[in-house]
Coordinates of C-alpha atoms in Angstrom, one line a residue:
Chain A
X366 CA 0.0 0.0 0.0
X367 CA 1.3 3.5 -0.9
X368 CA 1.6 5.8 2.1
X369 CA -0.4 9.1 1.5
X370 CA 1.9 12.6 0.8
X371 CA 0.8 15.3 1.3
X372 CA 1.3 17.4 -1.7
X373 CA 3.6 19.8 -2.2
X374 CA 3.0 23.7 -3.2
X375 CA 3.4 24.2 -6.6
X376 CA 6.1 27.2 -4.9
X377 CA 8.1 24.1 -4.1
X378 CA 7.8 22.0 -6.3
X379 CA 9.5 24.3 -9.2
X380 CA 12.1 25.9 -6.8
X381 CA 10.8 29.2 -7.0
X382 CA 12.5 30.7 -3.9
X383 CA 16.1 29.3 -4.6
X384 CA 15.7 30.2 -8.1
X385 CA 14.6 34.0 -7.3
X386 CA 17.1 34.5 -4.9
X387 CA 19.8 33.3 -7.4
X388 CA 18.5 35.6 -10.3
X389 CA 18.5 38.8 -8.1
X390 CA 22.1 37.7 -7.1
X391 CA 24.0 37.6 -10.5
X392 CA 21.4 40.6 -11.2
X393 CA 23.1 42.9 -8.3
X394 CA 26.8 41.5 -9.6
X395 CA 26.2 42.5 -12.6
X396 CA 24.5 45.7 -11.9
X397 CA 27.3 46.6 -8.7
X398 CA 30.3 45.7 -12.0
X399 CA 28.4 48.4 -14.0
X400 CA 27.7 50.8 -11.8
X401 CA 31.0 50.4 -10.1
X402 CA 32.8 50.4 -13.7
X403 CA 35.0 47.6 -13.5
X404 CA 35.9 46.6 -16.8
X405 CA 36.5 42.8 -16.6
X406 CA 38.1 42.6 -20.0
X407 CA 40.8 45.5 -19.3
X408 CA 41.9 42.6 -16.5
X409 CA 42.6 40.2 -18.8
X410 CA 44.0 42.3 -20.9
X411 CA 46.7 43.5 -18.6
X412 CA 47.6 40.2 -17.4
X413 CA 50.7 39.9 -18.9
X414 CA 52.2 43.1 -16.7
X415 CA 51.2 40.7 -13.3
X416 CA 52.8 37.5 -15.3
X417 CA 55.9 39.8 -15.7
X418 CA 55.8 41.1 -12.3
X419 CA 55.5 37.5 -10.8
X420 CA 58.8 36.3 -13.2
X421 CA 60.8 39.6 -11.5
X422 CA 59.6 38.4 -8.1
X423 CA 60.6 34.4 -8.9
X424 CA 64.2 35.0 -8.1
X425 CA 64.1 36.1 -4.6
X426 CA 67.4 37.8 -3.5
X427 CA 68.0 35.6 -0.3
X428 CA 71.3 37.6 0.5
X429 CA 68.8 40.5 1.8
X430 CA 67.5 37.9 4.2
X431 CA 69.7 38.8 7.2
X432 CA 68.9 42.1 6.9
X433 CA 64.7 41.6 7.0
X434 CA 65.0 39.5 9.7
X435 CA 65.5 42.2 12.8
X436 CA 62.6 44.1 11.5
X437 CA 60.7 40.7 10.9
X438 CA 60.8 40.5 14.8
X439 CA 60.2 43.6 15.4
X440 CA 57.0 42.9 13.3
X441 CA 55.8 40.1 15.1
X442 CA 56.2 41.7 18.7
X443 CA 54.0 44.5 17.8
X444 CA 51.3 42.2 16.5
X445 CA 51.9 40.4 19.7
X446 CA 51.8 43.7 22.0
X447 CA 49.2 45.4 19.6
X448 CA 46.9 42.2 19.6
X449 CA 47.2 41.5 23.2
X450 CA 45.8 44.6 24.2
X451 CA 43.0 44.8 21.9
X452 CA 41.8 41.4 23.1
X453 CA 42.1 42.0 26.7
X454 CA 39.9 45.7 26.6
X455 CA 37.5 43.6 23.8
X456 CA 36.5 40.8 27.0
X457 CA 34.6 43.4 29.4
X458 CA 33.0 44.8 25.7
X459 CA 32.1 41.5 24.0
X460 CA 30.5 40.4 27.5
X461 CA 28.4 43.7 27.9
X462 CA 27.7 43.4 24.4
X463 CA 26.4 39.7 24.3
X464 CA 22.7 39.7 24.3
X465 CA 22.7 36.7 26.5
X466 CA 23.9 38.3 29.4
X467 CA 23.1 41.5 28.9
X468 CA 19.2 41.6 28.9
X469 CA 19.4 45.7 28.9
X470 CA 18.9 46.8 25.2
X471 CA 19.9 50.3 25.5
X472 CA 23.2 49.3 27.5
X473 CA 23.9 46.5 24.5
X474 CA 23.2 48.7 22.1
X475 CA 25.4 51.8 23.2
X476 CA 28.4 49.2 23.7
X477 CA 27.5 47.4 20.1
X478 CA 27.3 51.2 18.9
X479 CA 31.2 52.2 20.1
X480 CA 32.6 48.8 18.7
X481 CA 30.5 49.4 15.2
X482 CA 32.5 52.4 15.6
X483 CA 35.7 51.0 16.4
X484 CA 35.3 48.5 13.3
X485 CA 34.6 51.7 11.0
X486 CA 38.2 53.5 11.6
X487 CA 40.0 51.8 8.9
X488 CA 43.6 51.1 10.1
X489 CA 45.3 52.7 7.8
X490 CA 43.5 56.1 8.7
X491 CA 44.6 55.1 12.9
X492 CA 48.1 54.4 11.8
X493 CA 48.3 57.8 10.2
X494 CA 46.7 59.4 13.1
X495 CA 48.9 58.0 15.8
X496 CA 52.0 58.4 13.6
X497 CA 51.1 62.2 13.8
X498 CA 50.9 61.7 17.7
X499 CA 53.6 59.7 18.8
X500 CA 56.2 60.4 15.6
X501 CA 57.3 57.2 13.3
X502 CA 58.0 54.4 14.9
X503 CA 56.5 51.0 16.5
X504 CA 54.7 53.0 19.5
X505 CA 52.1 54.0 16.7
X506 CA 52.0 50.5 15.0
X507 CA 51.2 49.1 18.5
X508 CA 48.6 51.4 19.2
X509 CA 47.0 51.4 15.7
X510 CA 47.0 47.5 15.9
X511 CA 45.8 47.2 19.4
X512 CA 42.2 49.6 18.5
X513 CA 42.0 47.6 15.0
X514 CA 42.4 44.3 17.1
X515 CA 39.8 45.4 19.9
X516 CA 37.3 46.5 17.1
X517 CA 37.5 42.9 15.6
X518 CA 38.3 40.4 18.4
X519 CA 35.7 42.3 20.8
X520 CA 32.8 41.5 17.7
X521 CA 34.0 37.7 17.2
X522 CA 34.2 37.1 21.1
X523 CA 30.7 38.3 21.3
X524 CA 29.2 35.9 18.9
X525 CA 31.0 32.8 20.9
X526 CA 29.7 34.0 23.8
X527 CA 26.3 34.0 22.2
X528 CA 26.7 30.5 21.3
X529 CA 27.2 29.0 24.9
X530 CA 25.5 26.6 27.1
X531 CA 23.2 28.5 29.0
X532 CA 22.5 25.5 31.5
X533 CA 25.1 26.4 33.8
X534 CA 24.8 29.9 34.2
X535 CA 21.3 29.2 35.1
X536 CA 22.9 26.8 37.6
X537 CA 25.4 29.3 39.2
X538 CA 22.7 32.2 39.4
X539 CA 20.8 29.5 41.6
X540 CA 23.6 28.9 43.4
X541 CA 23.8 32.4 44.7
X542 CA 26.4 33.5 42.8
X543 CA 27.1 37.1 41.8
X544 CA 26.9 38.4 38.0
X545 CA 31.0 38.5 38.6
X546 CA 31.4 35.0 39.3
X547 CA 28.4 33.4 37.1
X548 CA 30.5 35.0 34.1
X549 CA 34.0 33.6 35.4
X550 CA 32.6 29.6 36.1
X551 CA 29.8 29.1 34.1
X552 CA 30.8 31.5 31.2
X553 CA 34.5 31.7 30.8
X554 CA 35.1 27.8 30.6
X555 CA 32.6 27.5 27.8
X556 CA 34.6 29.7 26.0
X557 CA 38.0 30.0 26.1
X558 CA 39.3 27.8 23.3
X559 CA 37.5 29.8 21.1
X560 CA 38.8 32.8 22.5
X561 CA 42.6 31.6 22.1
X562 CA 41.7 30.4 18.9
X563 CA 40.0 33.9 17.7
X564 CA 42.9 35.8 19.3
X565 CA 45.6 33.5 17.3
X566 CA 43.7 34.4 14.3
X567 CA 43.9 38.0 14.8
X568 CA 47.4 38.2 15.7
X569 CA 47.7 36.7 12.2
X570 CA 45.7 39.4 10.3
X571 CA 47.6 41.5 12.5
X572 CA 51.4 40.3 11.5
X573 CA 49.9 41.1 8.1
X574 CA 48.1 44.4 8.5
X575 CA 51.4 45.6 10.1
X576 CA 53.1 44.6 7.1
X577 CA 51.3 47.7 5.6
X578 CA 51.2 49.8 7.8
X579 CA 54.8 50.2 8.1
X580 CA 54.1 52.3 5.0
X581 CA 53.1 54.7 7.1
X582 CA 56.3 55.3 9.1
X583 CA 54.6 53.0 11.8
X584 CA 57.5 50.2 12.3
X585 CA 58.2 46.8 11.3
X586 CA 59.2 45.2 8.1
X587 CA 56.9 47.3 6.1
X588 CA 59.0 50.4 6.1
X589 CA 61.2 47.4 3.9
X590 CA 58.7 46.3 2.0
X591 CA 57.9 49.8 0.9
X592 CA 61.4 50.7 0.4
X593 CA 61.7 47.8 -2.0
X594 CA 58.9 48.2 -3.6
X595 CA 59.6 52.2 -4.4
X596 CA 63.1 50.9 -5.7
X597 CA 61.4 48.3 -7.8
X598 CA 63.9 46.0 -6.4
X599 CA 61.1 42.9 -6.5
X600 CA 63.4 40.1 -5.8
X601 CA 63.6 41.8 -2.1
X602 CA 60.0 42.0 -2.0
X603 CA 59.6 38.6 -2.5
X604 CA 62.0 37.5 -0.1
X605 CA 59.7 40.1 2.6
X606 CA 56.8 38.1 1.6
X607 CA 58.0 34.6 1.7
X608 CA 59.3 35.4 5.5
X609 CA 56.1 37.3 6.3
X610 CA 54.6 33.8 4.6
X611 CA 56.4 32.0 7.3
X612 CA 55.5 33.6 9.9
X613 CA 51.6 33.2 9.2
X614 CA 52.0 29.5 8.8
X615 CA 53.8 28.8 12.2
X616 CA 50.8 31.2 13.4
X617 CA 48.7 29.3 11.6
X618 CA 49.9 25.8 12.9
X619 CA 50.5 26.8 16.6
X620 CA 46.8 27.6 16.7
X621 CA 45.9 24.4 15.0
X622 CA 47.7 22.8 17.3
X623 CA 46.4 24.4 20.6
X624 CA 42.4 24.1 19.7
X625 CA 43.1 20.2 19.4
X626 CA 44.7 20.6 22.7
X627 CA 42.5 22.7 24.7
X628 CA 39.0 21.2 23.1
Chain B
X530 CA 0.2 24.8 67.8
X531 CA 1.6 24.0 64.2
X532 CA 5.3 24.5 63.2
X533 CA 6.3 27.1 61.0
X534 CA 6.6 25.6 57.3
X535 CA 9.3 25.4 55.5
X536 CA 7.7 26.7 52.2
X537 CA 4.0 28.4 52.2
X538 CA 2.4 29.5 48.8
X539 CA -0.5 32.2 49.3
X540 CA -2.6 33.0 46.7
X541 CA 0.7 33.0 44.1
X542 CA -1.1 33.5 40.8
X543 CA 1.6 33.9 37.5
X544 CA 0.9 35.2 34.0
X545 CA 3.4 35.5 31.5
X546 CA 3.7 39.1 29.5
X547 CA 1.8 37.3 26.6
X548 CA -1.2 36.4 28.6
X549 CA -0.6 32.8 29.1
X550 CA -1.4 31.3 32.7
X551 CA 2.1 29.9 34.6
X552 CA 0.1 29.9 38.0
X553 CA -3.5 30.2 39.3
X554 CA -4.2 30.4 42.7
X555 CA -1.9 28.5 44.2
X556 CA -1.9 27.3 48.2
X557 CA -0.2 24.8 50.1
X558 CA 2.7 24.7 52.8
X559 CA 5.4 22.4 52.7
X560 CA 6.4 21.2 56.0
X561 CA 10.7 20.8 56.9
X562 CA 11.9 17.9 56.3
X563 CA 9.3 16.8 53.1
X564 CA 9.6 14.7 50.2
X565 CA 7.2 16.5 48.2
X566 CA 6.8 15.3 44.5
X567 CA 4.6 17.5 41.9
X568 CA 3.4 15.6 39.2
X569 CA 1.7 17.0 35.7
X570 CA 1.8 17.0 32.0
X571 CA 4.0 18.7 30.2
X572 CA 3.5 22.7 30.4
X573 CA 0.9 22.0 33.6
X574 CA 3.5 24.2 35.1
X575 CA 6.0 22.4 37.7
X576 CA 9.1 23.8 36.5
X577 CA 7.4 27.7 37.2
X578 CA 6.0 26.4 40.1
X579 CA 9.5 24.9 41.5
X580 CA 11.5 28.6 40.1
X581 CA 9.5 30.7 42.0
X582 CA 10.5 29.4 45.2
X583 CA 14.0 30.7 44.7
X584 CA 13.0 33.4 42.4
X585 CA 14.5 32.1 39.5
X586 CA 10.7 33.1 37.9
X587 CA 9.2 36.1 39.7
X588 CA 5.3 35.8 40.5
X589 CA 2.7 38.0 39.5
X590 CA 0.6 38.3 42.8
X591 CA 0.2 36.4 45.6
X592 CA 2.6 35.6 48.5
X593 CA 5.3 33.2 48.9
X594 CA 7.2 32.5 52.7
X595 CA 10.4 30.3 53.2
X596 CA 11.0 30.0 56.9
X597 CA 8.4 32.2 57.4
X598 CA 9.7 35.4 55.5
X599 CA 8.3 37.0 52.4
X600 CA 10.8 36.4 49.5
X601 CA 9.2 38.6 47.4
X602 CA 11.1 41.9 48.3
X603 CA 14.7 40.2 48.1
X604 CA 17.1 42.2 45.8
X605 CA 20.6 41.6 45.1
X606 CA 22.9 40.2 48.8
X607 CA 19.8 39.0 50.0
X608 CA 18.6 37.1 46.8
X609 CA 21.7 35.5 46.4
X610 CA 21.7 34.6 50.7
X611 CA 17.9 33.0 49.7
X612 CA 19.6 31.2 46.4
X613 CA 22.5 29.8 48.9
X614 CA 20.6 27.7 51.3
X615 CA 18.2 26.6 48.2
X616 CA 19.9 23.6 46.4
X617 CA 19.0 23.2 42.6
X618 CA 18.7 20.0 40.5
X619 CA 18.2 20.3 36.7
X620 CA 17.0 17.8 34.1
X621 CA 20.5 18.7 31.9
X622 CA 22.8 18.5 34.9
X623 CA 23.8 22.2 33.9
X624 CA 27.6 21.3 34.9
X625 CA 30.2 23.4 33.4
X626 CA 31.3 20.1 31.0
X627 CA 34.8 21.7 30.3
X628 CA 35.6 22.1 33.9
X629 CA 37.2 19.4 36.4
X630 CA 34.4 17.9 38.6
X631 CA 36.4 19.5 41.6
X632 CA 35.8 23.2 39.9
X633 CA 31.9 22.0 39.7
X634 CA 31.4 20.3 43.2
X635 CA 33.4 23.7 44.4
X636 CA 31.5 26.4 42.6
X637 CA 28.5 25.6 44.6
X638 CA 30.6 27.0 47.7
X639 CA 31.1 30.6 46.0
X640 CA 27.8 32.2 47.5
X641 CA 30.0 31.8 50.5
X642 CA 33.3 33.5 49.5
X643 CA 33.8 37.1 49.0
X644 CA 33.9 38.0 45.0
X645 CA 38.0 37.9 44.4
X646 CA 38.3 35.1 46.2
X647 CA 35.8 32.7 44.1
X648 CA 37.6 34.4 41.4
X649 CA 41.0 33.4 42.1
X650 CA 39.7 30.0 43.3
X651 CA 40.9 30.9 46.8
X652 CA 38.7 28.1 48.6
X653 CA 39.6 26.8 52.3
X654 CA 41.2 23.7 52.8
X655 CA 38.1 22.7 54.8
X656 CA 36.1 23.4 52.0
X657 CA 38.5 21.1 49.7
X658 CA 37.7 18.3 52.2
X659 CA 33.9 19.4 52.0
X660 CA 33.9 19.2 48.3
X661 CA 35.6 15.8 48.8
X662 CA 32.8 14.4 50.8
X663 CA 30.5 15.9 49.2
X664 CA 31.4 13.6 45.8
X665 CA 32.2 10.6 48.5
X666 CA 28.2 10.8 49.3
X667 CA 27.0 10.1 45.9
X668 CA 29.9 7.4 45.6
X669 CA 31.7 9.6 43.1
X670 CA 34.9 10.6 45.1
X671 CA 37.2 8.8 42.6
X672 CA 36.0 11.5 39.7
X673 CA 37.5 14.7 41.6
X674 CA 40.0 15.1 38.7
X675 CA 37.8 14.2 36.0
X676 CA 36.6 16.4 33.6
X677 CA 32.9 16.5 33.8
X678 CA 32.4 16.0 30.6
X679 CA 34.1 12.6 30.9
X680 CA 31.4 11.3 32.9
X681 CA 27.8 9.6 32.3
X682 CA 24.2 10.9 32.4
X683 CA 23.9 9.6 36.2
X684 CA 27.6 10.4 37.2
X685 CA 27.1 14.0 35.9
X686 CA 23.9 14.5 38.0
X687 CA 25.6 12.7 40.8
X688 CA 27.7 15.6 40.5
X689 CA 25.1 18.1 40.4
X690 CA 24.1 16.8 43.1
X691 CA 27.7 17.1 45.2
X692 CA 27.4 20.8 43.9
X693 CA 24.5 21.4 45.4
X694 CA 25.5 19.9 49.1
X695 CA 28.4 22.5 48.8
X696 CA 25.8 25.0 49.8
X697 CA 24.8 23.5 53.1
X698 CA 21.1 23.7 51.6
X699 CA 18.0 23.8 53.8
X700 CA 15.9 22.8 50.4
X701 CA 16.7 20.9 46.9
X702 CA 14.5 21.7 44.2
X703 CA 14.9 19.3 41.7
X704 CA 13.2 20.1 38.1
X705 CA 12.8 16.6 36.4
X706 CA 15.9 15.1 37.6
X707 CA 16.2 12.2 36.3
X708 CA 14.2 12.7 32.2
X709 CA 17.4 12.0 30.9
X710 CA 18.5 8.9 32.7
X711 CA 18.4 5.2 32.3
X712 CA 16.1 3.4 34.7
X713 CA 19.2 2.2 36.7
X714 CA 20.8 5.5 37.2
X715 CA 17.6 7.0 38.0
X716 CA 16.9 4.8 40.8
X717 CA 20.5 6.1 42.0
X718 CA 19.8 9.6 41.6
X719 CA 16.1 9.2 43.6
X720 CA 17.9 6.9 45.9
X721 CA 20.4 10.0 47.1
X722 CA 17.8 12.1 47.0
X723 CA 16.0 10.1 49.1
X724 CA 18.9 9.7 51.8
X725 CA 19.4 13.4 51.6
X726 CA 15.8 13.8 52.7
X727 CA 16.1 11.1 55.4
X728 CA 19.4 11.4 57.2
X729 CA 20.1 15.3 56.4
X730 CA 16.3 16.5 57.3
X731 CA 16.6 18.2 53.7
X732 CA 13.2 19.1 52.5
X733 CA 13.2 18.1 48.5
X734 CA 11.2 19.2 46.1
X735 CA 10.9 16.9 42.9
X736 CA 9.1 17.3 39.4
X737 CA 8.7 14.1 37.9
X738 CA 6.7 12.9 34.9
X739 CA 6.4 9.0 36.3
X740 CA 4.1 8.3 38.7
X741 CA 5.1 4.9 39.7
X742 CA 8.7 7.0 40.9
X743 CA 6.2 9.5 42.4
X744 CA 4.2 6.7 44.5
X745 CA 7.9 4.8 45.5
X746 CA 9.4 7.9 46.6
X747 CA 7.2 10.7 47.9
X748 CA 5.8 11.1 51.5
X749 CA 3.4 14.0 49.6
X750 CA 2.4 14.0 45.7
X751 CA 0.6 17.6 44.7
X752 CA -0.7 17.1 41.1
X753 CA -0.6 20.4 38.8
X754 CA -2.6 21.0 35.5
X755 CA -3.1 24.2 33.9
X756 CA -1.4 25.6 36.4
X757 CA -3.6 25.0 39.0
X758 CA -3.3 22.4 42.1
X759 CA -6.0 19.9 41.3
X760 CA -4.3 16.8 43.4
X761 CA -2.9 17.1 47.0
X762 CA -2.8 13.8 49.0
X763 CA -0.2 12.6 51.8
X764 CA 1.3 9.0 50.2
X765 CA -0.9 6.7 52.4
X766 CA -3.8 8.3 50.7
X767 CA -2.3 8.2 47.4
X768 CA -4.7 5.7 45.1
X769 CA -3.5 4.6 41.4
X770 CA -6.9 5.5 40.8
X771 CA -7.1 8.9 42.2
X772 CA -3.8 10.5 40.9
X773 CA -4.5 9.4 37.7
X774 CA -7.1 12.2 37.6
X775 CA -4.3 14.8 37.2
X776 CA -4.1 13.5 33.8
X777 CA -7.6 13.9 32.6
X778 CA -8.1 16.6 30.5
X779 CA -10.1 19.2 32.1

C-alpha cells in the first residue's frame, strides 16, 4: 500500500525561492560591476604586466634575508603587543555586548554602537593618526594595531559567547552567585578555546596588517617592503613576503595545534 | 500549635507578558523535612512552580514564605543569601562540561566566598575536604580530577548533586531530575535524594513525569494541570486511581 503525501505547493515543487534568490544575485553582480565600472576585459588584458611582475619576483634575492630579519621580529612583537591589548579591553566589551547576558537593550546597544565604531576606523587612517601623535616608529604600530584588534576580536568574542550553554549559568545564578562569578565559572570555561583560537587568528591578520602599515612610518618590516617596492627591487619584496609567509603558517599551525589541545 | 513551614504558597497566581497562565491560585505549605513530588503533564507548570521558590521566575501576585519570610522583596545580597541555602537540580545537569568535577562540586561554595576570592579560586582547605565528601556521598569521590564531561548521564547528575550539598542547603529543588536517565541510574539519583531527605532533614522538592517513581518515593504527591493544584494527597492516601485524575483533560 502506498503511504499518502501530502502534496507539495506548486512554490516548491518548481524551486521558486532558490531560483529568485539566485536571479537577483547575479542581477546585483552584474549591476554593482556596472555601476561600479569595473571593466572585466581591461583585467585580462593586462595580465601579462602581473605575469611579468610574478617572473621579477621568482628569483628572490636571499642575500637580503639577514637584513629583513630584525625588523621581521620587530613585526611580530608589535602584532603580539598590539593584539594582546585589543583582546584584553574587547572581553569586558564582548560580555556587555552579548545579548545573552546583557538583557538591557539600550546598554547593548550603546556598547554594540562604540565597537561598530571601532570597526569603521580603517587602520590605515589610525596608523596615520597616531603616527602624527607619537612620531614614526612601533609605539604607533602598536597602538594602531591594538584599536583595529579590539574592534575585531571584541565582535568575534561576542558571537562565541552567544553560542554557549546557558544550562550552567542558570545553575550558578541558583547557586547564589554574583553576575561576577556566574561569568568567570559558568561563562569563561565554555569559551576560552574559542577565545585563544579567535585571538591566534587576529594576531595573524595583524602580522599582516602591520606589514602595511609600516608604510606609514609605523615600524616593522613594512618600512622594507615599501622601500623595495619604491626601488622596484622585486626580488627583495619577495624574499619580505616569503618570510612574512612563514611567519603566518607557524601562526597558523600553533593555533591548529592548541584548539586540538584545549578542546 | 503548628510549626512554621518550610515553604507556604498564598494566593501565588503567575501570567506571562503574553497572557498565558504559569500559576492560578496556588496554596499549600510544605512542612521541613518533606519529600514533596509534583506531578503533571508537560507545560501544567511544575518547572514555574518549582523557580518561583527561589525566584529564578518572579510571580505575578500572591505571596510566597520560606522559613516564614516573604521572599518577594529580596534584591541583590539577600537574593543571592535566599539562592545559597536553596539547592538546585536540573534535568541537563547544567555542569560546566569543560571544567574538572572539583571546579563543579566547588562552585557551589562561591555564594559563601567574597567576589576575588571565588575568582581566584581561593577556597579553604576545609572546604577542599567538603567538596571531597560531598562527591564521596553520591559514591563519586574517585571522579574529583575528571573532567565532567568525561562522565555519564547519572555520574554527571551525581555531581550536580555534590554541587548542590556544597551549599549547606536547607531545600533541593529538583526540576525533572532524572528525564534524561536510564532506569538504573535514576533509581541512583532518587535513591540520594532520598537519603538526603532522610538522614540530612533536607526538604526536597521533585518534578517528575512518572508516577510509579512519584508513588515509590514521595511522603506528599501535589498534582498540577493548567497551572492550577487539582491533586494534594499525603502518600498513604495516594490511590493509582485517584492520581491518575491529574491527567484527565479538564
Amino acid at each position: 500500500m502506498m503511504t499518502q503525501v501530502p502534496r507539495r505547493p506548486w512554490t516548491q515543487r518548481w524551486h521558486v525561492k532558490p531560483i529568485g534568490w539566485t536571479v537577483l544575485m547575479v542581477g546585483l553582480l552584474i549591476a554593482s560591476s556596472r555601476m561600479t565600472g569595473v571593466d572585466v576585459a581591461m583585467f585580462f588584458g593586462n595580465l601579462g604586466q602581473f605575469t611579468e611582475l610574478l617572473v621579477r619576483m621568482s628569483q628572490p634575492a636571499w642575500d637580503y634575508l639577514p637584513v629583513i630579519l630584525n625588523p621581521l621580529y620587530e613585526t611580530i612583537q608589535m602584532a603580539i603587543l598590539g593584539t594582546t591589548i585589543g583582546a584584553v579591553f574587547a572581553v569586558p566589551f564582548a560580555v556587555l555586548a552579548a545579548s545573552n547576558l546583557v538583557h538591557n537593550r539600550w546598554l547593548r546597544g550603546g556598547i554594540r554602537l562604540i565597537l561598530d565604531l571601532v570597526r569603521t576606523l580603517p587602520d590605515l587612517l589610525l596608523a596615520a593618526i597616531f603616527v602624527a601623535i607619537f612620531g614614526i616608529g612601533s609605539t604607533a604600530g602598536v597602538v594602531t594595531l591594538a584599536i583595529f584588534s579590539f574592534g575585531m576580536v571584541s565582535k568575534l568574542f561576542y558571537e562565541v559567547i552567544e553560542t554557549i550553554d546557558m544550562g550552567p549559568l542558570e545553575a550558578m545564578e541558583s547557586v547564589g552567585a554574583n553576575p561576577l562569578v556566574i561569568i568567570w565559572y559558568a561563562v569563561l570555561p565554555q569559551i576560552l578555546n574559542q577565545f585563544v583560537s579567535y585571538f591566534l587568528y587576529t594576531l595573524e591578520i595583524n602580522v599582516r596588517a602591520s606589514t602595511v602599515l609600516g608604510y606609514l612610518g609605523a615600524g616593522g618590516i613594512g618600512v622594507f617592503l615599501q622601500r623595495s617596492l619604491n626601488e622596484f627591487n622585486y626580488s627583495q619584496t619577495a624574499v619580505i613576503i616569503l618570510a612574512t609567509l612563514v611567519v603566518v603558517m607557524v601562526i597558523d599551525g600553533i593555533s591548529n595545534h592548541l584548539r586540538r589541545v584545549l578542546l | 500549635m503548628e510549626a512554621t513551614p518550610m515553604i507556604s504558597f498564598k494566593h501565588v497566581n503567575k501570567i506571562y507578558d503574553n497572557g498565558t497562565v504559569g500559576l492560578k491560585d496556588i496554596n499549600f505549605d510544605i512542612p521541613h523535612g518533606e519529600f514533596l513530588v509534583v506531578v503533571g503533564l508537560s507545560g501544567a507548570g511544575k518547572s514555574t512552580l518549582l523557580r518561583t521558590i527561589n525566584r529564578m521566575h518572579e510571580i505575578t501576585s500572591g505571596e510566597i514564605r520560606i522559613e516564614d519570610e516573604a521572599i518577594s522583596q529580596y534584591k541583590g545580597r539577600s537574593l543571592r543569601l535566599l539562592r545559597r541555602k536553596i539547592g538546585m537540580i536540573f534535568q541537563n545537569f547544567n555542569l560546566v562540561k569543560r571544567s574538572s568535577v572539583a571546579k563543579n562540586v566547588l562552585s557551589g561554595r562561591v555564594s559563601y566566598y567574597p567576589t576575588w576570592k571565588s575568582i581566584l579560586g581561593l577556597f579553604s582547605a576545609d572546604d577542599r575536604q567538603k567538596a571531597v565528601q560531598s562527591l564521596h556521598r553520591v559514591n563519586l569521590a574517585e571522579k574529583l580530577y575528571a573532567r565532567a564531561d568525561e562522565l555519564s548521564g547519572g555520574q554527571q547528575q551525581r555531581v550536580a548533586i555534590a554541587r548542590t550539598l556544597m551549599q549547606d542547603p536547607k531545600i533541593i529543588l529538583a526540576d525533572e531530575p532524572i528525564a534524561s536517565l536510564d532506569p538504573l541510574t535514576t533509581k541512583t539519583v532518587m535513591d540520594i535524594l532520598k537519603r538526603l531527605n532522610r538522614e540530612d532533614g533536607i526538604t526536597v522538592i521533585v518534578n517528575l513525569h512518572s508516577v510509579a517513581l512519584a508513588r515509590e518515593y514521595a511522603d506528599r504527591i501535589v498534582g498540577l494541570r493548567a497551572g492550577e493544584v487539582v491533586y494534594d494527597e499525603p502518600i498513604a492516601k495516594v490511590t493509582e486511581a485517584n492520581l491518575n485524575q491529574v491527567y484527565q483533560a479538564g
